[in-house]
CSV table of C-alpha atoms in Angstrom, one decimal:
chain,number,residue,atom,x,y,z
I,221,MET,CA,-1.6,-27.9,-42.6
I,222,ASN,CA,1.4,-25.7,-43.1
I,223,VAL,CA,2.5,-24.9,-39.6
I,224,GLU,CA,5.1,-22.4,-40.6
I,225,ALA,CA,2.7,-20.4,-42.8
I,226,ASP,CA,0.2,-20.5,-39.9
I,227,THR,CA,2.7,-19.1,-37.4
I,228,GLY,CA,3.6,-16.4,-39.9
I,229,ALA,CA,0.0,-15.4,-40.3
I,230,LEU,CA,-0.4,-15.4,-36.5
I,231,PHE,CA,2.5,-13.0,-36.2
I,232,GLN,CA,0.9,-10.7,-38.7
I,233,VAL,CA,-2.5,-10.7,-37.1
I,234,ILE,CA,-1.4,-10.4,-33.5
I,235,GLY,CA,1.3,-7.8,-34.5
I,236,THR,CA,-1.5,-5.4,-35.5
I,237,GLY,CA,-2.3,-5.2,-31.8
I,238,LEU,CA,1.2,-4.1,-31.0
I,239,VAL,CA,0.5,-0.5,-32.1
I,240,VAL,CA,-2.5,-0.3,-29.7
I,241,THR,CA,-0.4,-1.7,-26.8
I,242,ILE,CA,2.4,0.8,-27.4
I,243,LEU,CA,-0.2,3.6,-27.8
I,244,MET,CA,-1.8,2.8,-24.5
I,245,THR,CA,1.6,2.7,-22.8
I,246,VAL,CA,2.9,5.9,-24.2
I,247,VAL,CA,-0.3,8.0,-23.8
I,248,SER,CA,-1.1,6.9,-20.3
I,249,PHE,CA,2.6,7.3,-19.2
I,250,CYS,CA,2.8,10.9,-20.6
I,251,ALA,CA,-0.6,12.0,-19.4
I,252,GLY,CA,0.1,10.3,-16.1
I,253,SER,CA,3.4,12.2,-15.7
I,254,VAL,CA,1.7,15.5,-16.3
I,255,LEU,CA,-1.1,14.7,-13.8
I,256,ALA,CA,1.4,13.4,-11.3
I,257,VAL,CA,3.2,16.8,-10.9
I,258,PRO,CA,0.4,18.6,-9.1
I,259,VAL,CA,-0.4,15.5,-7.1
I,260,ALA,CA,3.3,15.2,-6.0
I,261,LEU,CA,3.4,18.9,-5.1
I,262,MET,CA,0.3,18.6,-3.0
I,263,ARG,CA,1.6,15.4,-1.4
I,264,THR,CA,4.8,17.2,-0.3
I,265,SER,CA,3.0,20.3,1.1
I,266,ARG,CA,3.4,21.2,4.7
I,267,VAL,CA,-0.3,22.1,5.0
I,268,TRP,CA,-2.3,19.1,6.1
I,269,LEU,CA,-5.5,20.2,4.2
I,270,VAL,CA,-3.5,20.3,0.9
I,271,ARG,CA,-1.6,17.1,1.6
I,272,ALA,CA,-4.5,14.9,2.8
I,273,PRO,CA,-6.5,14.8,-0.5
I,274,ALA,CA,-3.3,13.9,-2.5
I,275,THR,CA,-2.5,11.1,0.0
I,276,ALA,CA,-6.1,9.8,-0.3
I,277,PHE,CA,-6.0,10.0,-4.1
I,278,ILE,CA,-2.7,8.0,-4.3
I,279,ASP,CA,-3.9,5.4,-1.7
I,280,ILE,CA,-7.3,4.8,-3.3
I,281,VAL,CA,-6.1,4.7,-6.9
I,282,ARG,CA,-3.3,2.3,-6.0
I,283,GLY,CA,-5.4,0.3,-3.6
I,284,ILE,CA,-7.9,-0.8,-6.3
I,285,PRO,CA,-6.7,-3.4,-8.9
I,286,THR,CA,-6.2,-2.2,-12.5
I,287,LEU,CA,-8.9,-4.5,-13.8
I,288,VAL,CA,-11.5,-3.2,-11.2
I,289,TRP,CA,-10.7,0.4,-12.3
I,290,LEU,CA,-11.2,-0.5,-16.0
I,291,LEU,CA,-14.5,-2.3,-15.2
I,292,ILE,CA,-15.7,0.6,-13.1
I,293,ILE,CA,-14.9,3.1,-15.9
I,294,PHE,CA,-16.1,1.0,-18.8
I,295,TYR,CA,-19.2,-0.8,-17.4
I,296,GLY,CA,-19.9,1.4,-14.4
I,297,LEU,CA,-19.5,4.9,-15.8
I,298,GLY,CA,-20.5,3.4,-19.2
I,299,SER,CA,-24.1,3.4,-18.0
I,300,VAL,CA,-23.9,7.1,-17.5
I,301,VAL,CA,-21.7,8.3,-20.4
I,302,SER,CA,-21.1,5.7,-23.1
I,303,LEU,CA,-17.4,5.2,-23.6
I,304,ASP,CA,-15.5,3.1,-26.2
I,305,PRO,CA,-13.1,0.5,-24.8
I,306,LEU,CA,-9.9,2.4,-25.8
I,307,PRO,CA,-10.8,5.8,-24.2
I,308,ALA,CA,-12.0,4.0,-21.1
I,309,ALA,CA,-8.7,2.1,-20.9
I,310,LEU,CA,-6.7,5.3,-21.5
I,311,ILE,CA,-8.6,7.1,-18.7
I,312,GLY,CA,-8.1,4.2,-16.2
I,313,LEU,CA,-4.4,3.6,-17.1
I,314,THR,CA,-3.7,7.4,-16.9
I,315,LEU,CA,-5.3,7.6,-13.5
I,316,ILE,CA,-3.3,4.7,-12.2
I,317,SER,CA,0.0,5.8,-13.6
I,318,SER,CA,-0.5,9.4,-12.3
I,319,ALA,CA,-0.8,7.9,-8.7
I,320,TYR,CA,2.3,5.7,-9.1
I,321,LEU,CA,4.4,8.4,-10.8
I,322,ALA,CA,3.3,11.0,-8.1
I,323,GLU,CA,4.8,8.7,-5.5
I,324,ASN,CA,8.1,8.5,-7.5
I,325,PHE,CA,8.1,12.3,-7.9
I,326,ARG,CA,7.4,12.8,-4.2
I,327,ALA,CA,10.4,10.5,-3.3
I,328,GLY,CA,12.4,12.6,-5.8
I,329,ILE,CA,11.5,15.9,-4.2
I,330,GLU,CA,12.0,14.6,-0.6
I,331,ASN,CA,15.4,13.1,-1.5
I,332,VAL,CA,17.0,16.4,-2.7
I,333,HIS,CA,19.3,17.4,0.1
I,334,VAL,CA,17.8,20.2,2.2
I,335,GLY,CA,21.1,22.1,1.9
I,336,GLN,CA,20.3,22.7,-1.8
I,337,LYS,CA,17.2,24.6,-0.9
I,338,GLU,CA,18.9,26.5,1.9
I,339,ALA,CA,21.8,27.4,-0.4
I,340,ALA,CA,19.3,28.7,-3.0
I,341,ALA,CA,17.6,30.7,-0.3
I,342,ALA,CA,20.9,32.1,0.9
I,343,LEU,CA,21.6,33.3,-2.7
I,344,GLY,CA,18.4,35.2,-2.6
I,345,LEU,CA,16.3,33.1,-4.9
I,346,SER,CA,12.5,33.4,-4.5
I,347,THR,CA,10.6,30.4,-3.1
I,348,ALA,CA,9.3,29.5,-6.6
I,349,HIS,CA,12.8,29.8,-8.0
I,350,GLN,CA,14.2,27.7,-5.3
I,351,PHE,CA,11.8,25.0,-6.2
I,352,TRP,CA,11.7,25.1,-10.0
I,353,ARG,CA,15.3,26.0,-10.7
I,354,VAL,CA,17.1,24.1,-7.9
I,355,VAL,CA,15.1,21.4,-6.3
I,356,ALA,CA,12.9,20.2,-9.2
I,357,PRO,CA,15.7,19.5,-11.7
I,358,GLN,CA,17.5,17.3,-9.2
I,359,ALA,CA,14.2,15.7,-8.1
I,360,VAL,CA,13.6,14.7,-11.7
I,361,ASN,CA,16.9,12.9,-11.8
I,362,ILE,CA,16.2,10.9,-8.7
I,363,ALA,CA,12.7,10.1,-9.9
I,364,MET,CA,13.8,9.0,-13.4
I,365,PRO,CA,15.0,5.4,-12.7
I,366,PRO,CA,11.9,4.2,-10.8
I,367,SER,CA,9.7,5.9,-13.3
I,368,ALA,CA,11.4,4.1,-16.2
I,369,SER,CA,10.9,0.8,-14.5
I,370,TYR,CA,7.3,1.8,-13.9
I,371,ALA,CA,6.9,2.2,-17.7
I,372,VAL,CA,7.7,-1.5,-18.0
I,373,ALA,CA,5.1,-2.4,-15.4
I,374,LEU,CA,2.6,-0.2,-17.2
I,375,LEU,CA,3.3,-1.8,-20.5
I,376,LYS,CA,2.3,-5.2,-19.0
I,377,ASP,CA,-0.7,-3.7,-17.2
I,378,THR,CA,-2.1,-2.5,-20.6
I,379,ALA,CA,-2.8,-6.2,-21.3
I,380,ILE,CA,-5.7,-6.0,-18.9
I,381,ALA,CA,-7.5,-3.6,-21.3
I,382,ALA,CA,-8.1,-6.6,-23.6
I,383,ILE,CA,-10.7,-7.8,-21.0
I,384,ILE,CA,-12.9,-4.7,-21.7
I,385,GLY,CA,-12.4,-5.2,-25.5
I,386,VAL,CA,-9.4,-3.0,-26.5
I,387,THR,CA,-7.9,-4.5,-29.6
I,388,ASP,CA,-4.3,-4.9,-28.3
I,389,ILE,CA,-1.8,-7.8,-28.7
I,390,ILE,CA,-3.6,-10.2,-26.3
I,391,PHE,CA,-7.1,-9.4,-27.8
I,392,PHE,CA,-6.0,-10.5,-31.3
I,393,ALA,CA,-4.3,-13.6,-29.8
I,394,GLN,CA,-7.6,-14.5,-28.1
I,395,GLN,CA,-9.5,-13.8,-31.3
I,396,GLU,CA,-7.3,-16.1,-33.3
I,397,VAL,CA,-7.7,-18.9,-30.7
I,398,ALA,CA,-11.5,-18.5,-30.9
I,399,ARG,CA,-11.1,-18.9,-34.7
I,400,GLY,CA,-9.3,-22.2,-34.2
I,401,ALA,CA,-5.7,-21.3,-34.1
I,402,PRO,CA,-3.6,-23.4,-31.7
I,403,ALA,CA,-3.6,-21.7,-28.3
I,404,VAL,CA,-0.1,-22.6,-27.3
I,405,THR,CA,1.3,-20.9,-30.5
I,406,ALA,CA,-1.0,-17.9,-30.4
I,407,PHE,CA,-0.1,-17.0,-26.8
I,408,LEU,CA,3.6,-17.7,-27.3
I,409,VAL,CA,3.5,-15.2,-30.2
I,410,ALA,CA,1.6,-12.7,-28.0
I,411,GLY,CA,4.3,-13.3,-25.2
I,412,ALA,CA,7.0,-12.7,-27.8
I,413,PHE,CA,5.6,-9.4,-28.8
I,414,TYR,CA,5.5,-8.2,-25.2
I,415,LEU,CA,9.1,-9.3,-24.7
I,416,ILE,CA,10.2,-7.5,-27.9
I,417,VAL,CA,9.1,-4.2,-26.2
I,418,SER,CA,9.6,-5.0,-22.5
I,419,VAL,CA,13.1,-6.4,-22.5
I,420,PRO,CA,14.7,-3.4,-24.3
I,421,LEU,CA,12.6,-1.1,-22.2
I,422,SER,CA,13.8,-2.7,-18.9
I,423,TYR,CA,17.4,-2.7,-20.2
I,424,PHE,CA,17.0,1.0,-20.9
I,425,SER,CA,15.6,1.6,-17.4
I,426,ARG,CA,18.6,-0.1,-15.9
I,427,PHE,CA,20.9,2.0,-18.1
I,428,VAL,CA,19.1,5.2,-17.0
I,429,ASP,CA,19.5,4.0,-13.4
I,430,HIS,CA,23.3,3.4,-13.9
I,431,LYS,CA,23.8,6.8,-15.6
I,432,ILE,CA,21.9,8.7,-12.9
I,433,ARG,CA,23.8,7.0,-10.1
I,434,GLN,CA,27.0,8.3,-11.6
I,435,LYS,CA,25.6,11.8,-11.9
I,436,VAL,CA,23.9,12.5,-8.6
I,437,VAL,CA,24.4,11.3,-5.1
I,438,VAL,CA,21.2,9.6,-4.0
I,439,VAL,CA,20.8,10.1,-0.3
A,71,MET,CA,-29.5,6.1,0.7
A,72,THR,CA,-30.9,3.2,-1.3
A,73,PHE,CA,-27.5,2.1,-2.4
A,74,LEU,CA,-26.6,1.2,1.1
A,75,ALA,CA,-29.5,-1.3,1.2
A,76,ASP,CA,-28.1,-2.8,-2.1
A,77,TRP,CA,-24.6,-2.9,-0.7
A,78,ALA,CA,-25.9,-4.8,2.4
A,79,GLU,CA,-27.6,-7.3,0.1
A,80,TRP,CA,-24.5,-7.8,-2.1
A,81,LEU,CA,-21.9,-7.8,0.7
A,82,PRO,CA,-22.2,-11.6,1.6
A,83,SER,CA,-21.5,-12.8,-2.0
A,84,LEU,CA,-18.7,-10.3,-2.3
A,85,LEU,CA,-17.1,-11.5,0.9
A,86,GLN,CA,-17.5,-15.0,-0.3
A,87,GLY,CA,-15.6,-14.0,-3.4
A,88,LEU,CA,-13.0,-12.2,-1.2
A,89,GLY,CA,-12.5,-15.6,0.6
A,90,THR,CA,-11.5,-17.1,-2.8
A,91,SER,CA,-9.3,-14.1,-3.6
A,92,LEU,CA,-7.4,-14.6,-0.3
A,93,LEU,CA,-7.2,-18.4,-0.8
A,94,LEU,CA,-5.7,-17.8,-4.2
A,95,THR,CA,-3.2,-15.3,-2.7
A,96,LEU,CA,-2.2,-17.9,-0.1
A,97,CYS,CA,-1.8,-20.7,-2.7
A,98,VAL,CA,0.2,-18.5,-5.0
A,99,ALA,CA,2.5,-17.3,-2.2
A,100,GLY,CA,2.9,-20.9,-0.9
A,101,ILE,CA,4.3,-22.0,-4.3
A,102,GLY,CA,5.6,-18.7,-5.8
A,103,PHE,CA,8.0,-17.8,-2.9
A,104,PRO,CA,9.7,-21.1,-2.6
A,105,LEU,CA,10.0,-21.1,-6.4
A,106,GLY,CA,11.5,-17.6,-6.2
A,107,LEU,CA,14.1,-18.8,-3.7
A,108,GLY,CA,14.9,-21.8,-5.9
A,109,LEU,CA,15.3,-19.6,-9.0
A,110,ALA,CA,17.5,-17.2,-7.0
A,111,LEU,CA,19.8,-20.1,-6.0
A,112,LEU,CA,19.9,-21.4,-9.6
A,113,SER,CA,20.7,-17.9,-10.9
A,114,ILE,CA,23.9,-17.7,-8.9
A,115,ALA,CA,24.8,-21.4,-9.4
A,116,PRO,CA,28.5,-22.2,-10.3
A,117,ALA,CA,27.5,-23.9,-13.6
A,118,ARG,CA,27.2,-21.3,-16.3
A,119,ILE,CA,24.5,-23.1,-18.2
A,120,VAL,CA,22.2,-23.3,-15.1
A,121,ARG,CA,22.7,-19.6,-14.5
A,122,ILE,CA,21.9,-18.7,-18.1
A,123,LEU,CA,18.7,-20.9,-18.2
A,124,SER,CA,17.4,-19.7,-14.9
A,125,ILE,CA,18.0,-16.0,-15.7
A,126,ALA,CA,16.3,-16.5,-19.1
A,127,PHE,CA,13.3,-18.0,-17.3
A,128,ILE,CA,13.2,-15.1,-14.9
A,129,GLU,CA,13.5,-12.5,-17.6
A,130,ILE,CA,10.8,-14.1,-19.7
A,131,PHE,CA,8.3,-14.3,-16.9
A,132,ARG,CA,9.1,-10.7,-15.8
A,133,GLY,CA,8.7,-9.4,-19.4
A,134,ILE,CA,5.3,-11.0,-20.2
A,135,PRO,CA,2.1,-9.8,-18.7
A,136,LEU,CA,0.5,-12.1,-16.2
A,137,LEU,CA,-2.7,-12.2,-18.2
A,138,VAL,CA,-0.8,-13.7,-21.2
A,139,VAL,CA,0.6,-16.5,-18.9
A,140,ILE,CA,-2.9,-17.1,-17.6
A,141,PHE,CA,-4.4,-17.4,-21.1
A,142,PHE,CA,-1.5,-19.5,-22.2
A,143,ALA,CA,-2.2,-22.0,-19.4
A,144,TYR,CA,-6.0,-21.8,-19.6
A,145,PHE,CA,-6.3,-22.3,-23.4
A,146,GLY,CA,-3.0,-24.0,-24.0
A,147,PHE,CA,-2.9,-26.8,-21.4
A,148,PRO,CA,-6.0,-28.6,-22.8
A,149,ASP,CA,-4.2,-28.6,-26.2
A,150,ILE,CA,-1.4,-30.7,-24.7
A,151,GLU,CA,-3.9,-33.0,-22.9
A,152,LEU,CA,-3.3,-31.3,-19.5
A,153,VAL,CA,-6.7,-30.6,-17.9
A,154,ILE,CA,-6.7,-28.8,-14.6
A,155,SER,CA,-9.4,-26.5,-13.0
A,156,ALA,CA,-9.5,-22.8,-13.6
A,157,PHE,CA,-8.5,-22.2,-10.0
A,158,ALA,CA,-5.4,-24.5,-10.4
A,159,THR,CA,-4.6,-22.7,-13.7
A,160,ILE,CA,-4.5,-19.3,-11.9
A,161,VAL,CA,-2.3,-20.8,-9.1
A,162,VAL,CA,0.2,-22.3,-11.6
A,163,ALA,CA,0.4,-19.2,-13.9
A,164,HIS,CA,0.5,-16.7,-11.0
A,165,SER,CA,3.1,-18.7,-9.1
A,166,LEU,CA,5.4,-18.8,-12.1
A,167,ASN,CA,5.0,-15.0,-12.3
A,168,LEU,CA,5.6,-14.4,-8.6
A,169,GLY,CA,8.6,-16.8,-8.6
A,170,ALA,CA,10.3,-14.8,-11.3
A,171,TYR,CA,9.6,-11.5,-9.5
A,172,SER,CA,10.5,-12.6,-6.0
A,173,SER,CA,13.7,-14.3,-7.1
A,174,GLU,CA,15.3,-10.9,-7.5
A,175,VAL,CA,14.6,-10.1,-3.9
A,176,PHE,CA,16.0,-13.5,-2.7
A,177,ARG,CA,19.0,-13.1,-4.9
A,178,ALA,CA,19.7,-9.5,-3.6
A,179,GLY,CA,19.4,-10.9,-0.1
A,180,ILE,CA,21.9,-13.7,-0.7
A,181,LEU,CA,24.4,-11.5,-2.5
A,182,HIS,CA,24.1,-9.0,0.3
A,183,VAL,CA,25.6,-11.4,2.8
A,184,GLY,CA,29.1,-11.2,1.3
A,185,PRO,CA,31.7,-13.8,0.6
A,186,GLY,CA,33.5,-13.5,4.0
A,187,GLN,CA,30.7,-15.3,5.9
A,188,ARG,CA,30.8,-18.3,3.6
A,189,GLU,CA,34.6,-18.4,3.7
A,190,ALA,CA,34.6,-18.2,7.5
A,191,ALA,CA,32.1,-21.0,7.7
A,192,ARG,CA,34.1,-23.1,5.3
A,193,SER,CA,37.3,-22.5,7.3
A,194,LEU,CA,35.6,-23.7,10.4
A,195,GLY,CA,35.1,-27.0,8.6
A,196,LEU,CA,31.5,-26.7,7.6
A,197,THR,CA,30.5,-28.5,4.4
A,198,PRO,CA,29.6,-26.2,1.4
A,199,TRP,CA,25.9,-27.1,2.0
A,200,HIS,CA,26.0,-26.4,5.7
A,201,ALA,CA,27.9,-23.1,5.1
A,202,PHE,CA,25.1,-22.1,2.8
A,203,SER,CA,22.1,-23.4,4.6
A,204,ARG,CA,23.2,-22.6,8.2
A,205,VAL,CA,25.2,-19.4,7.7
A,206,VAL,CA,24.5,-17.6,4.5
A,207,LEU,CA,20.8,-18.4,4.0
A,208,PRO,CA,19.5,-17.3,7.5
A,209,GLN,CA,21.2,-13.9,7.1
A,210,ALA,CA,20.0,-13.6,3.5
A,211,LEU,CA,16.4,-14.3,4.6
A,212,ARG,CA,16.5,-11.6,7.2
A,213,ALA,CA,16.3,-8.8,4.6
A,214,VAL,CA,13.4,-10.2,2.5
A,215,PRO,CA,10.2,-10.2,4.6
A,216,GLY,CA,9.4,-6.5,3.9
A,217,PRO,CA,9.7,-6.7,0.1
A,218,LEU,CA,7.9,-10.1,0.1
A,219,MET,CA,5.0,-8.6,2.0
A,220,SER,CA,4.7,-5.9,-0.6
A,221,PHE,CA,4.6,-8.7,-3.2
A,222,LEU,CA,1.8,-10.3,-1.3
A,223,ILE,CA,-0.3,-7.2,-1.7
A,224,MET,CA,0.4,-7.1,-5.4
A,225,VAL,CA,-0.5,-10.8,-5.7
A,226,PHE,CA,-3.8,-10.1,-3.9
A,227,GLN,CA,-4.6,-7.3,-6.3
A,228,SER,CA,-3.8,-9.4,-9.4
A,229,THR,CA,-5.9,-12.3,-8.3
A,230,SER,CA,-8.7,-10.1,-9.8
A,231,LEU,CA,-7.3,-11.3,-13.2
A,232,ALA,CA,-8.9,-14.7,-12.4
A,233,PHE,CA,-12.1,-12.9,-13.5
A,234,ALA,CA,-10.9,-13.4,-17.1
A,235,ILE,CA,-11.2,-17.2,-16.9
A,236,GLY,CA,-14.2,-17.3,-14.6
A,237,VAL,CA,-12.9,-18.2,-11.2
A,238,GLY,CA,-15.5,-16.8,-8.7
A,239,GLU,CA,-13.2,-14.4,-6.8
A,240,MET,CA,-14.4,-11.0,-5.7
A,241,THR,CA,-14.2,-9.2,-9.0
A,242,SER,CA,-16.1,-12.0,-10.8
A,243,GLN,CA,-18.7,-11.9,-8.0
A,244,ALA,CA,-19.1,-8.2,-8.4
A,245,PHE,CA,-19.4,-8.4,-12.1
A,246,SER,CA,-22.0,-11.1,-12.1
A,247,ILE,CA,-24.1,-9.1,-9.6
A,248,GLY,CA,-23.7,-6.2,-12.0
A,249,SER,CA,-24.8,-8.2,-15.0
A,250,MET,CA,-28.0,-9.3,-13.1
A,251,THR,CA,-28.9,-5.9,-11.6
A,252,PHE,CA,-27.5,-3.7,-14.5
A,253,ASP,CA,-26.1,-1.6,-11.7
A,254,TYR,CA,-22.4,-2.2,-12.5
A,255,LEU,CA,-21.2,1.1,-11.0
A,256,SER,CA,-22.5,0.6,-7.5
A,257,VAL,CA,-21.4,-3.0,-7.0
A,258,LEU,CA,-18.0,-2.5,-8.6
A,259,VAL,CA,-17.4,0.6,-6.4
A,260,LEU,CA,-18.2,-1.6,-3.4
A,261,ALA,CA,-15.7,-4.2,-4.5
A,262,GLY,CA,-13.2,-1.4,-5.1
A,263,ILE,CA,-13.7,-0.1,-1.6
A,264,ILE,CA,-13.0,-3.6,-0.1
A,265,TYR,CA,-9.9,-4.0,-2.2
A,266,ALA,CA,-8.7,-0.5,-1.3
A,267,ILE,CA,-9.3,-1.0,2.5
A,268,ILE,CA,-7.4,-4.3,2.5
A,269,CYS,CA,-4.5,-3.0,0.4
A,270,VAL,CA,-4.1,0.4,2.2
A,271,VAL,CA,-4.2,-1.2,5.6
A,272,SER,CA,-1.7,-3.9,4.7
A,273,ALA,CA,0.6,-1.4,3.0
A,274,ARG,CA,0.6,0.7,6.2
A,275,ILE,CA,1.4,-2.5,8.3
A,276,VAL,CA,4.3,-3.3,5.9
A,277,ALA,CA,5.6,0.2,6.0
A,278,ARG,CA,5.6,0.1,9.8
A,279,PHE,CA,7.2,-3.3,9.8
A,280,GLU,CA,10.0,-2.1,7.5
A,281,ALA,CA,10.6,1.0,9.6
A,282,LYS,CA,10.9,-1.2,12.7
A,283,MET,CA,13.3,-3.6,10.9
A,284,ARG,CA,15.6,-0.7,10.0
A,285,THR,CA,16.1,0.4,13.5
């Protein structure tokens, strides 16, 4: 058997899953960021009735393991409305990333110095302007580094979607092993594909962190 | 309220699974944390080659999903004539993962102590080993319990991945009940509630502990 040719073939087959892995990461990170904004706003509200549901949402979503969420959505809700594996995974991962990102955004909002808001108020800006033009832009800066490192964690979390049958990197690796490919090589190749994406991504997140630390004073 | 009757019926086997989940968490922590401390020490070792190798090890295990490591061990070990149980496979794979992650916490703790402490200990005539083990390390370890407890919660959550190779922890128990009753939703929600209660309560305890440490 030609080992080199086999490894090359493994790279090709498993590589087809890379697109799905990246798609899941990007879609659930973007959709999660959008959903996280209202959750973070509610979470930082001074009114208990507004704040409590957001706190409960964040706690419950983060308190349940990713795999259990995906099983609940795919198998549990699947008996009510039939879902394909990929949409089920996207729903689950978006839900989870919205809760994690909402906590990052909340920390961002809370860490903008209160003087900024007071200064904006003293200049006569309306409450909405104080928030969107003065507090929010600085909050985004503070929330950026932890959110970038969350993207790395999310990338690795997408691997769990293979368990419900999403055709990502690890799914193809498993399939090749089932067809008789050597398991050690197949999962090393799968690991290499994750590293190709995750290592640059985590270096980028450290770079963002470094840049932002130069720009704003994190209190 | 028929689902409550179902839940009461399923609860014992879920709790039995929970026991396995907790046992896994303990085993993983028992091996993973010492491994993390070891990796942290190697990653600041005087020898350059040792530093490079240990940092490469840490970066690789932090960059690869835990599930890949689990599958690698589960399907790959038999290929190299290494046969261990599924439970042991999870413990090995998960400990390597936790070791890599927690090494960052240990390293930050050690670097936080500052060179003056070691220099002072050395000038008092302590051997390099004593200066480290009696002066630097105790101070370094004071900063780590909070982050390590947060890791413990994460480990508990990811023991659910043992489902993928059929270790009978809580998620697997819930799923097998689901496949017998065809009522996946109800039993998985029950398992989810148990996970959430444990994680939320322990996260609150950790937060309180960290607030106390800071004062």
